[in-house]
mmCIF file of C-alpha atoms in Angstrom:
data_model
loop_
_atom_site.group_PDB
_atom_site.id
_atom_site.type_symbol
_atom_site.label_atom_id
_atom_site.label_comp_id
_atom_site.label_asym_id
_atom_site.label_seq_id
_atom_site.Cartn_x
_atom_site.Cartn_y
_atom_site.Cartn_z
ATOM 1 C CA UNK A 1 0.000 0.000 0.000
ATOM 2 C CA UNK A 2 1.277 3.185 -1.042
ATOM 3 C CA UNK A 3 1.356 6.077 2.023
ATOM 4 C CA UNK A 4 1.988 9.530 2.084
ATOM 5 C CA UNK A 5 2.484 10.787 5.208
ATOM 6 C CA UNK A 6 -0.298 9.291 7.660
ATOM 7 C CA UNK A 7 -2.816 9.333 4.207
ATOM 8 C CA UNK A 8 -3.069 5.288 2.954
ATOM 9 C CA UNK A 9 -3.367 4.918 -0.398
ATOM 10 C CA UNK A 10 -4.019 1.724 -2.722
ATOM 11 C CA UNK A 11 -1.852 -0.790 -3.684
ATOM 12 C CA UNK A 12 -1.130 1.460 -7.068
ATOM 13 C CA UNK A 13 -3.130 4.961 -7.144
ATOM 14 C CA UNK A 14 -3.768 6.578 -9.698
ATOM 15 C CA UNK A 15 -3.393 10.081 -9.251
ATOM 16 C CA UNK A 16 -5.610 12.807 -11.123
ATOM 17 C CA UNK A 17 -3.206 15.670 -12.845
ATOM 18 C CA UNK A 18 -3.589 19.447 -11.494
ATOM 19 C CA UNK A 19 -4.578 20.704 -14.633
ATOM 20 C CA UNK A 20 -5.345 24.639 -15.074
ATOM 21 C CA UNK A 21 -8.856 25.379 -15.949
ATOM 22 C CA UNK A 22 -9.709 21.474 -15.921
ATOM 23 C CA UNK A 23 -9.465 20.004 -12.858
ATOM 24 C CA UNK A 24 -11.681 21.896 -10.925
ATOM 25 C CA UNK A 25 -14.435 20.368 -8.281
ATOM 26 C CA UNK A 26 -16.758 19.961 -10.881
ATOM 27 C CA UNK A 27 -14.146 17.995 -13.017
ATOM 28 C CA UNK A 28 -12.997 16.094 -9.766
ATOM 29 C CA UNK A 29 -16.497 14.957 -8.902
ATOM 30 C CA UNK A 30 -16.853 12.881 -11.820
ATOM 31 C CA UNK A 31 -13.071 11.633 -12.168
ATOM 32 C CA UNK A 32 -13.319 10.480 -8.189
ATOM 33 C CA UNK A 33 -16.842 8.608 -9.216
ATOM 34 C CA UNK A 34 -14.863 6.991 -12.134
ATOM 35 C CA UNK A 35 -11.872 5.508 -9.707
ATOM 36 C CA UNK A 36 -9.403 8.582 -9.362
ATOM 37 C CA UNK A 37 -7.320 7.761 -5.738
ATOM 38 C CA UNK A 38 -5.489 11.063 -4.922
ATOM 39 C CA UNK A 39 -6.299 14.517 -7.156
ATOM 40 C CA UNK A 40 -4.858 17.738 -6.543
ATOM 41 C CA UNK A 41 -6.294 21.467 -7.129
ATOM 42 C CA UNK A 42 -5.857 23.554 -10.036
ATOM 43 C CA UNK A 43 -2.561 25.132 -9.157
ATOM 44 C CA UNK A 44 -2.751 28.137 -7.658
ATOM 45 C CA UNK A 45 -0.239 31.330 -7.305
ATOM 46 C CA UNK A 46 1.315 31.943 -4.140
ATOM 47 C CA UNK A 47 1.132 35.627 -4.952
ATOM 48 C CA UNK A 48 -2.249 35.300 -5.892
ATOM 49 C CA UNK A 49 -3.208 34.019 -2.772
ATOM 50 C CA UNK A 50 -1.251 36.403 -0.312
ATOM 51 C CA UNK A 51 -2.998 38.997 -2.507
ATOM 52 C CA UNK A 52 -6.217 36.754 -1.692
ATOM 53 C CA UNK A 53 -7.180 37.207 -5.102
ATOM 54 C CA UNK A 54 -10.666 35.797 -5.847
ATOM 55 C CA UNK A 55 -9.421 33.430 -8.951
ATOM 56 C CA UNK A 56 -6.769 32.105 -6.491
ATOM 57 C CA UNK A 57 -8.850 32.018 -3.070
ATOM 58 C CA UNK A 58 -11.897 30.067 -5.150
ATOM 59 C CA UNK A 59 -9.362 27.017 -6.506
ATOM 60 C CA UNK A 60 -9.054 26.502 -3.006
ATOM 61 C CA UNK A 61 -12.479 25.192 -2.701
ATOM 62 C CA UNK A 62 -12.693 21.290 -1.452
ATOM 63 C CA UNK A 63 -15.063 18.830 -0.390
ATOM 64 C CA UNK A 64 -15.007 15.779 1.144
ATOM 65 C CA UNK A 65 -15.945 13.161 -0.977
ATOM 66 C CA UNK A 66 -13.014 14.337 -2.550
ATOM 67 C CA UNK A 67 -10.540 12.888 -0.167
ATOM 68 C CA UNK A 68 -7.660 12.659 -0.254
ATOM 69 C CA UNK A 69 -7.096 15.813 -1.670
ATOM 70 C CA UNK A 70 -3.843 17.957 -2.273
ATOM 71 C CA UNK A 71 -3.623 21.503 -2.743
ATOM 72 C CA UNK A 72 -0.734 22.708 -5.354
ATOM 73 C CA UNK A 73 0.800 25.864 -5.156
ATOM 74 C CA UNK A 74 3.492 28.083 -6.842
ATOM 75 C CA UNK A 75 5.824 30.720 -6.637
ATOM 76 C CA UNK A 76 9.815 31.415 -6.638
ATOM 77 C CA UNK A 77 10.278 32.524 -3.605
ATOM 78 C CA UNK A 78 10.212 31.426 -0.087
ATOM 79 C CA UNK A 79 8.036 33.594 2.211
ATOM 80 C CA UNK A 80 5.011 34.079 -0.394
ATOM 81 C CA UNK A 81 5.311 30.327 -0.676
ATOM 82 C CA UNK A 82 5.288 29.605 2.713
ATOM 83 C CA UNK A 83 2.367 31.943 3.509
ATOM 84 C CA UNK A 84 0.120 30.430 0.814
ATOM 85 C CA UNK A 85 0.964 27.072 2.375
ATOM 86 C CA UNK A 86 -0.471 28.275 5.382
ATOM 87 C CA UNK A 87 -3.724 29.893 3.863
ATOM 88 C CA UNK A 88 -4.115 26.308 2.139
ATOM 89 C CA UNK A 89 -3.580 24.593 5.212
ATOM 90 C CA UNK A 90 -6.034 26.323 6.706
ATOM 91 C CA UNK A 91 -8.656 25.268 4.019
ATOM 92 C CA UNK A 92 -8.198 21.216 5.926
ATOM 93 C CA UNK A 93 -6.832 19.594 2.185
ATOM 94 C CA UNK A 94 -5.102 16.228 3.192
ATOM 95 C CA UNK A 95 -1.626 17.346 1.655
ATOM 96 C CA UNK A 96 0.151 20.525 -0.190
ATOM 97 C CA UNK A 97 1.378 20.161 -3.349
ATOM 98 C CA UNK A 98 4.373 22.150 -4.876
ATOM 99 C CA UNK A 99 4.907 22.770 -8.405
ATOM 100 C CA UNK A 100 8.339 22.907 -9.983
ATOM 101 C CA UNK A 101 6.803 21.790 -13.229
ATOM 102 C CA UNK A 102 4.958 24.122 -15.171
ATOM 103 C CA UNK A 103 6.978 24.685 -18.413
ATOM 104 C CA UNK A 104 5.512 28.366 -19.795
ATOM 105 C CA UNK A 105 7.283 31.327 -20.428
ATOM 106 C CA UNK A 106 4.853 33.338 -17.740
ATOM 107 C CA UNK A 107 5.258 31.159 -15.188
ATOM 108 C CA UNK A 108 9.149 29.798 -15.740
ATOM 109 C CA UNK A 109 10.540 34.241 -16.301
ATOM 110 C CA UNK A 110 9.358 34.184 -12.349
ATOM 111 C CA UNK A 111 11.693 31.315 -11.339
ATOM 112 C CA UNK A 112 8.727 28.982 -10.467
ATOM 113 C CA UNK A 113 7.285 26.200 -11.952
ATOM 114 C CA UNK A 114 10.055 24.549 -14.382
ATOM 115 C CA UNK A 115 11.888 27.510 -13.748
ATOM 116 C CA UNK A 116 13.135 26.977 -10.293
ATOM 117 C CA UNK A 117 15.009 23.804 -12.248
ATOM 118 C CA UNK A 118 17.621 26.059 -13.317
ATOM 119 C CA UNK A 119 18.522 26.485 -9.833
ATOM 120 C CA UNK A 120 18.392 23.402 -7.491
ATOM 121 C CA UNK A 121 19.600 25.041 -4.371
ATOM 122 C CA UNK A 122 17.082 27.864 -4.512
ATOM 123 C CA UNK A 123 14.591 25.087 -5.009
ATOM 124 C CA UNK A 124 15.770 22.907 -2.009
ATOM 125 C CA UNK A 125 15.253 26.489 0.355
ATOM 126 C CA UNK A 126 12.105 27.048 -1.079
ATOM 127 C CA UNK A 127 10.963 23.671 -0.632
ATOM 128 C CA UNK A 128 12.602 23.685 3.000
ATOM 129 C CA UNK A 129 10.460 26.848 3.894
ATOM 130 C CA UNK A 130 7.014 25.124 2.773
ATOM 131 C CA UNK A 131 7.274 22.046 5.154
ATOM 132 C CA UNK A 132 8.134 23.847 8.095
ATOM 133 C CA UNK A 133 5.479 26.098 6.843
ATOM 134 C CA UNK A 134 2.956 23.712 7.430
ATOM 135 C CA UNK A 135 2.085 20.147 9.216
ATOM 136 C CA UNK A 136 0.797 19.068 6.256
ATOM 137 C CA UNK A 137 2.354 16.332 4.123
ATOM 138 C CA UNK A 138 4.444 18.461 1.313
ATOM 139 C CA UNK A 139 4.610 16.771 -1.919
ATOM 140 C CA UNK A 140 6.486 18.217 -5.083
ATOM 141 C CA UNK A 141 5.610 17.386 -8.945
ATOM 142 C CA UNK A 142 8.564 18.148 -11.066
ATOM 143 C CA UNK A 143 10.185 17.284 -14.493
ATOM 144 C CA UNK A 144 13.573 15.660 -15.516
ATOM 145 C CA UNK A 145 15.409 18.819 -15.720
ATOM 146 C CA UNK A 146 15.550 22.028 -17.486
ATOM 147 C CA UNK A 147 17.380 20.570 -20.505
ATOM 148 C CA UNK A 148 19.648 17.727 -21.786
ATOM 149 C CA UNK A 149 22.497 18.909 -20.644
ATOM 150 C CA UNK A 150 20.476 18.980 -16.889
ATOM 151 C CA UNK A 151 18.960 16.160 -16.541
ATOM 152 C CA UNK A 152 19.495 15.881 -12.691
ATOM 153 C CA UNK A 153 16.319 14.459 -11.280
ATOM 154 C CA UNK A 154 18.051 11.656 -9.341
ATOM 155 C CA UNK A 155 20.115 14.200 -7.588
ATOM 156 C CA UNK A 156 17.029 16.866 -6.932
ATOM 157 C CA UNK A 157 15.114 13.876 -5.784
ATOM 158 C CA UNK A 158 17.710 12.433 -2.993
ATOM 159 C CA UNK A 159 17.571 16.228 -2.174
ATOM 160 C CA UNK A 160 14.403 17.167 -1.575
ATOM 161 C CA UNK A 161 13.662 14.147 0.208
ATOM 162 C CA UNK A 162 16.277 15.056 2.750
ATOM 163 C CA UNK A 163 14.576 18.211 3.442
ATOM 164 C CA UNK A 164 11.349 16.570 3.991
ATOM 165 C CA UNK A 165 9.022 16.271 1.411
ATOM 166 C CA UNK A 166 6.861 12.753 1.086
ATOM 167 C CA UNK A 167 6.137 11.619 -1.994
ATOM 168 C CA UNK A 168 7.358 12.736 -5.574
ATOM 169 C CA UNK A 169 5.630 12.961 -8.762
ATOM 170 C CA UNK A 170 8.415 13.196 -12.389
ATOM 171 C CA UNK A 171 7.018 13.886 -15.750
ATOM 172 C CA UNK A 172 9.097 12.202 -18.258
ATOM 173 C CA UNK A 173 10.355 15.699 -19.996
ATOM 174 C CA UNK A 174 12.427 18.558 -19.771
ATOM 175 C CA UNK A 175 11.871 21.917 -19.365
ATOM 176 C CA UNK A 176 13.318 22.375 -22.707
ATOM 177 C CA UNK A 177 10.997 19.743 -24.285
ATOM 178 C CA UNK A 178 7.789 21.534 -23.112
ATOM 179 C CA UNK A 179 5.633 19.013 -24.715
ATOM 180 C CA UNK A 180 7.116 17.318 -27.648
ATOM 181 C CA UNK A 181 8.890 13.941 -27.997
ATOM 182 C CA UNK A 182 7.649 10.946 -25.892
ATOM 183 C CA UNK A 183 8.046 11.125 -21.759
ATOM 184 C CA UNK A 184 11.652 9.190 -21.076
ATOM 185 C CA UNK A 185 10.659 6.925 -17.920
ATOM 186 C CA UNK A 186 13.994 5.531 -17.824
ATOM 187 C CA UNK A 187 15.447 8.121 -15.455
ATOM 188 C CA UNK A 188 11.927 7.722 -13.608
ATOM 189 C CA UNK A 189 12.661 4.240 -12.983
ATOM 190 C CA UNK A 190 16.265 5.034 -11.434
ATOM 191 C CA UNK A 191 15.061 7.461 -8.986
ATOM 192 C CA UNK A 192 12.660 4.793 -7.970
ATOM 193 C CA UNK A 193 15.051 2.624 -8.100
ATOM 194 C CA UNK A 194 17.565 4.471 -5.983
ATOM 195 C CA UNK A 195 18.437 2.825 -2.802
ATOM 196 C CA UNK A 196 18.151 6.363 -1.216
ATOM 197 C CA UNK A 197 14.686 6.925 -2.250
ATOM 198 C CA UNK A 198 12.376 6.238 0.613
ATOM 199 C CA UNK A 199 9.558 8.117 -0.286
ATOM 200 C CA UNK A 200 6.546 7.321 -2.744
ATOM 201 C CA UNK A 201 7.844 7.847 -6.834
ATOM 202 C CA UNK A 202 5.080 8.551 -8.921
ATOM 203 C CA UNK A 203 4.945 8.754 -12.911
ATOM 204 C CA UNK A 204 3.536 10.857 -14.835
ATOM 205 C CA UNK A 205 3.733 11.378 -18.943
ATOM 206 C CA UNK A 206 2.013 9.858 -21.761
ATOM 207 C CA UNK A 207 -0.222 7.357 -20.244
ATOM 208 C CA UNK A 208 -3.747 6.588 -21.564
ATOM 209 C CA UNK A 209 -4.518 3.159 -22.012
ATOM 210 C CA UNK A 210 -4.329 0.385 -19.157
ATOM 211 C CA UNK A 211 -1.148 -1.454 -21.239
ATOM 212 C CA UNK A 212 0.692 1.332 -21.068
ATOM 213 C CA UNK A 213 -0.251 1.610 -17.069
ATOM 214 C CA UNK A 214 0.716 -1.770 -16.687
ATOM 215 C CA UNK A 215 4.062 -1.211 -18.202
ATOM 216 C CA UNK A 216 4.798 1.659 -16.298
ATOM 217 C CA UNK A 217 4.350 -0.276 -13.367
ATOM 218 C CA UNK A 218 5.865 -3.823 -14.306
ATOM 219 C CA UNK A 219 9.077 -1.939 -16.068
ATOM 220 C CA UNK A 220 9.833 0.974 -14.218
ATOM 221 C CA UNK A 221 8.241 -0.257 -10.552
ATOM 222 C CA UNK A 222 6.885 3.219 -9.738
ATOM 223 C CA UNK A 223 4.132 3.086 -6.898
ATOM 224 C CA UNK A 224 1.790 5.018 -8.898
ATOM 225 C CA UNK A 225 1.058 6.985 -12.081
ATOM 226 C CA UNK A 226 -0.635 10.506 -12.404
ATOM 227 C CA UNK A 227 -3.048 10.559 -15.222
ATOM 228 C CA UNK A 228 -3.981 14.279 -17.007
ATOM 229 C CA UNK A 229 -5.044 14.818 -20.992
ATOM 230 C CA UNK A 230 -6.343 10.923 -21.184
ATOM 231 C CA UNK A 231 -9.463 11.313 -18.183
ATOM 232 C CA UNK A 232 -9.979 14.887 -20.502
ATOM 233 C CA UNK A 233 -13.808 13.800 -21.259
ATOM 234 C CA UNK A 234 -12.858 10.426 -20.210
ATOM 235 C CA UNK A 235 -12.835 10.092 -16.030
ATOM 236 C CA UNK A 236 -13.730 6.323 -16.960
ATOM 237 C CA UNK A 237 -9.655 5.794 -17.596
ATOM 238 C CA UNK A 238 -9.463 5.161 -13.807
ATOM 239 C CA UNK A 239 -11.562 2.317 -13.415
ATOM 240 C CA UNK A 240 -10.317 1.088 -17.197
ATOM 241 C CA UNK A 241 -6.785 0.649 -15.904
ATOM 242 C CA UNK A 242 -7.525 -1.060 -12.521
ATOM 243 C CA UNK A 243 -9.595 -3.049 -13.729
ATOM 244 C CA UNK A 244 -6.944 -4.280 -16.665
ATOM 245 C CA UNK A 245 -4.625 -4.390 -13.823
ATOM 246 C CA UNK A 246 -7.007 -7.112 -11.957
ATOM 247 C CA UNK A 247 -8.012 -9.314 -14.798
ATOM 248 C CA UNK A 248 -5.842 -8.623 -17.628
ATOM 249 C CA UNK A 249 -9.127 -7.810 -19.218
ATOM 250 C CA UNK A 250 -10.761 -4.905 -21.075
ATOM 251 C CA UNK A 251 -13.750 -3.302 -19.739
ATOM 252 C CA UNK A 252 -16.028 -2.247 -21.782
ATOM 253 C CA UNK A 253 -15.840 1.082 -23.291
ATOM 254 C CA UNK A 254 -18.539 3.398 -21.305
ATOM 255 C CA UNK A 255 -21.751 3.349 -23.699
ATOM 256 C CA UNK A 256 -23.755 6.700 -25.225
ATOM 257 C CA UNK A 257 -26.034 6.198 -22.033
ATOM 258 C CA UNK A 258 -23.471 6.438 -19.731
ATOM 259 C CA UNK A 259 -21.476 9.242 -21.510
ATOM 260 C CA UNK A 260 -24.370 11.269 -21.360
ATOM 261 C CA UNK A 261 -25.452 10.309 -17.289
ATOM 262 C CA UNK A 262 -21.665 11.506 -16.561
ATOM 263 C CA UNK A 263 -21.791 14.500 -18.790
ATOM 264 C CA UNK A 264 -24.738 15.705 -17.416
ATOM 265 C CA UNK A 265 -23.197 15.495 -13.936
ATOM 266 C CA UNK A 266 -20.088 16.894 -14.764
ATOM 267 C CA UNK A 267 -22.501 19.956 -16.071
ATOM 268 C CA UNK A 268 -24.280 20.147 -12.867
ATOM 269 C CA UNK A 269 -21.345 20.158 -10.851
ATOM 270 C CA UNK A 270 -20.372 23.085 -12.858
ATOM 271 C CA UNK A 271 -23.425 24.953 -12.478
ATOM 272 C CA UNK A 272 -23.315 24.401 -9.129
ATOM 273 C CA UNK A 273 -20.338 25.893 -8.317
ATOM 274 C CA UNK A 274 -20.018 28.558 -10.828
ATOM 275 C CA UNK A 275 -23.259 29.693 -11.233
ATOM 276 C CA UNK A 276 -25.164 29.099 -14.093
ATOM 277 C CA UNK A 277 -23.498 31.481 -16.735
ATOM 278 C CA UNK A 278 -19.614 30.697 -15.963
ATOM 279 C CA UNK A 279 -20.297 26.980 -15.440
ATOM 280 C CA UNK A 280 -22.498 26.285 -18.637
ATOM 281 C CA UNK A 281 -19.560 28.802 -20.748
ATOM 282 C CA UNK A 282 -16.723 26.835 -19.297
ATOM 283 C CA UNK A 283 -18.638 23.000 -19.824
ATOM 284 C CA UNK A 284 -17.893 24.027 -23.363
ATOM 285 C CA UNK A 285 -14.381 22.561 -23.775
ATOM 286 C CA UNK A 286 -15.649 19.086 -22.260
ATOM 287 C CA UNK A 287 -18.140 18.167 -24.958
ATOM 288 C CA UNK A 288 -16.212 17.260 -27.606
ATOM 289 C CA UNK A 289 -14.220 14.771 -25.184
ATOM 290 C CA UNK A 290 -16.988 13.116 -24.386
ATOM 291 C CA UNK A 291 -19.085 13.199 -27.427
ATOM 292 C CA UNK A 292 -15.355 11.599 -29.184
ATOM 293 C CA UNK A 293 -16.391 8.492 -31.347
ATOM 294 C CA UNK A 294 -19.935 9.392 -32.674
ATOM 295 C CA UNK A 295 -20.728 9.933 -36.228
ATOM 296 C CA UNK A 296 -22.105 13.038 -37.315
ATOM 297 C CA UNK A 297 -22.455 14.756 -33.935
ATOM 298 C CA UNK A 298 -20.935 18.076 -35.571
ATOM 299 C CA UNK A 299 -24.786 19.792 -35.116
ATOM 300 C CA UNK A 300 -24.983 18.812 -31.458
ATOM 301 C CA UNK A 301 -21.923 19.930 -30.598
ATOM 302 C CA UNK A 302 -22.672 23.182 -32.198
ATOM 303 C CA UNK A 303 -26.048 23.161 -30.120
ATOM 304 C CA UNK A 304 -23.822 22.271 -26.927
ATOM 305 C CA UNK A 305 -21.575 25.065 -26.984
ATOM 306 C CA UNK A 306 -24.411 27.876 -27.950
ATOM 307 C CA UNK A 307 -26.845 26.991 -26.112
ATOM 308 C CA UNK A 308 -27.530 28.998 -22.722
ATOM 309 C CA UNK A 309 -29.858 27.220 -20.499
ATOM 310 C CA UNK A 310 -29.631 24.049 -18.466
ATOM 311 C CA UNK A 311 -32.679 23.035 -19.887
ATOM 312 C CA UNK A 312 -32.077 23.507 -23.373
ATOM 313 C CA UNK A 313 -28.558 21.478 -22.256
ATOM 314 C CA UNK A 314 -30.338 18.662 -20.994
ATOM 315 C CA UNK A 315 -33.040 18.609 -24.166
ATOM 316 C CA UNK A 316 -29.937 18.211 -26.255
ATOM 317 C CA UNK A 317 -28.070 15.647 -24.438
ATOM 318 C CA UNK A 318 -31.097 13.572 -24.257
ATOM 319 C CA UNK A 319 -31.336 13.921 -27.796
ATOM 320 C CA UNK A 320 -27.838 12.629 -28.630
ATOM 321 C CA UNK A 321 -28.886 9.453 -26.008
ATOM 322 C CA UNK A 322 -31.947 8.765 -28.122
ATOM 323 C CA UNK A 323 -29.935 8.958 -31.305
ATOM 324 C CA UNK A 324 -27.451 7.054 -30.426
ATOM 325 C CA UNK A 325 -28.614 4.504 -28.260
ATOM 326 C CA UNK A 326 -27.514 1.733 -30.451
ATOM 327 C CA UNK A 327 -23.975 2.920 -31.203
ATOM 328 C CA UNK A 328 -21.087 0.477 -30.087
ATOM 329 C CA UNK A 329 -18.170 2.540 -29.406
ATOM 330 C CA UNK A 330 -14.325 0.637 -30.494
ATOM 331 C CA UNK A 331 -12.184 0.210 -28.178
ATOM 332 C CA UNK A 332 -9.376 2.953 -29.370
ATOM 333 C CA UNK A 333 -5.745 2.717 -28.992
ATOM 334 C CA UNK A 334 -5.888 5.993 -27.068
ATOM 335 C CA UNK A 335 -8.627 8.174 -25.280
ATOM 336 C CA UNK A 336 -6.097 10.922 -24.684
ATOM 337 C CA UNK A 337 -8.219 14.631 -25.335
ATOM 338 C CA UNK A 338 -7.943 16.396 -28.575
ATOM 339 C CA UNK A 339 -5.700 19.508 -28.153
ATOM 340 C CA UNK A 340 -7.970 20.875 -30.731
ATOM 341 C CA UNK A 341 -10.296 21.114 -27.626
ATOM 342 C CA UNK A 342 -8.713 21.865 -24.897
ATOM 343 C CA UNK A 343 -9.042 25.514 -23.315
ATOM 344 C CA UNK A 344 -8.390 28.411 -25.290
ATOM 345 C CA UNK A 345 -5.190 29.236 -23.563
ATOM 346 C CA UNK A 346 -3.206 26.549 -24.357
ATOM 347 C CA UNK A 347 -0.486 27.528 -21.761
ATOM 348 C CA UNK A 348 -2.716 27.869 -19.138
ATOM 349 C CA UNK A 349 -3.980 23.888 -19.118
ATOM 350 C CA UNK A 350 -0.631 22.562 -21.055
ATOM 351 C CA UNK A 351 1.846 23.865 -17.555
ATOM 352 C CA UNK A 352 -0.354 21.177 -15.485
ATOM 353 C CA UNK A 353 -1.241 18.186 -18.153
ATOM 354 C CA UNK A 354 2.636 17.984 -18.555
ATOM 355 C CA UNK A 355 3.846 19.902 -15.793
#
């Protein structure tokens, strides 16, 4: 059983990506239904939060069927960062999350996210500063190194261990490599692998379909992956890959029926917690996702993102289930989101899928 501090995991979690303008509670909700173990906040700006700036303060929103629950922050330097530890805290998640990941321009020119990679020690302090900011388990999510030429996560790893964090989640790129290129597990595998390593190594890169979950695991002997684009409009990846893991077997892929019951959750969840104008505009980038596989749905996707009203919402949805009640969806060799439909801001949700 994996354990992070006094929280007991499963044998192998899968972890739920922080993803910018995704993973929100709405988007949680239906990804902890679906088998997601451990998800994290939308990360959130120390600065912003010091500032208590509404954006910022509102990510902070959890609930309990949740749990466990992590709260991810940023920042580059250490008394913001330890102060918006402390404000999380104070919120009751079950751990605090730091982000050295986050690969854009906006984010990296402030020496946080990714950024921070270009300068271990200043990340070790920083890091330092957040656990004795808190009694909180402090987790970090990083990458393999700004570039190449500083590839250094087995190094970073032994050292932020020492100063206390308890678990540690690598995406299989650089910096440097933003998103392009496959995610290199190898040097995942050695810090796991490292006689050193005491704490909880989790993956995270390229993973959406149970084989490759399996792989990760058999191969590379990490003691959990995180999971971001592929539960995009497909929370059902979860259960998929335990199950797989179980039985060696496929389940089947989640019919129109059920596509539609989670959908319409997933929008109610939204409205819920948005209100009704903000959560029905920003259900938008979901549809496509899970709408992905049927023929000819171009007109009620157009109807999804222009219509206004719950009601109408629901009208259409129920259409599509009446329409399509009798489609048999093929298993694919990925369920990993289209990038076509993702948020608007690319940067924004691309620092956390990867990050």
């Amino acid at each position: 059983m994996a354990k992070i501090g006094n929280i007991n995991l499963e044998e192998f979690p899968l972890l739920l990506a922080p993803m910018e303008d995704v993973s929100d509670p709405p988007f949680r909700a239906v990804c902890k239904e679906n088998g997601a173990d451990l998800m994290y906040t939308e990360f959130i700006s120390s600065e912003g939060l010091i500032r208590d700036a509404i954006k910022s303060r509102q990510k902070l929103d959890i609930f309990d069927y949740e749990r466990p629950i992590g709260i991810q922050i940023f920042g580059g330097d250490e008394e913001p960062m330890a102060m918006a530890a402390q404000i999380a805290a104070a919120t009751n998640p079950d751990l605090v999350d730091i982000n050295y990941g986050c690969p854009v321009k906006k984010v990296t020119c402030k020496g946080a996210g990714a950024g921070i990679l270009k300068d271990v020690p200043k990340m070790i302090k920083l890091t330092a500063a957040v656990v004795k900011a808190t009694s909180l388990p402090v987790t970090v999510k990083t990458r393999l190194g700004w570039d190449d030429d500083t590839r250094n996560i087995e190094e970073v790893a032994e050292r932020l261990q020492d100063v206390g964090i308890q678990a540690l989640t690598i995406h299989g790129r650089t910096r440097t490599q933003m998103y392009k290129g496959n995610a290199d597990w190898s040097l995942i595998g050695k810090v796991k692998n490292n006689p050193r390593i005491r704490i909880p190594i989790f993956g995270n890169g390229d993973i959406c379909t149970p084989e490759q979950a399996v792989s990760a695991r058999e191969k590379y002997g990490v003691d959990g992956i995180m999971i971001g684009r592929a539960a995009i409009g497909y929370p059902w990846i979860f259960n998929e890959i335990k199950h797989f893991m179980k039985t060696g077997e496929h389940l089947p892929p989640p019919t129109v029926l059920e596509r539609v019951r989670v959908c319409k959750k997933h929008l109610h969840h939204s409205i819920a917690w948005k209100g009704e104008i903000v959560g029905i505009l920003e259900m938008r980038r979901h549809y496509t996702n899970y709408l992905k596989g049927l023929p000819h749905i171009k007109d009620f996707r157009q109807q999804l993102v222009t219509y206004k009203s719950p009601a109408e919402l629901e009208q259409v949805l129920d259409a599509i289930a009446a329409q399509y009640k009798d489609h048999v969806f093929e298993r694919v060799a990925s369920p990993v989101a289209d990038s076509q439909y993702l948020p608007a801001n690319n940067e924004s949700i691309d620092c956390n899928v990867y990050g």
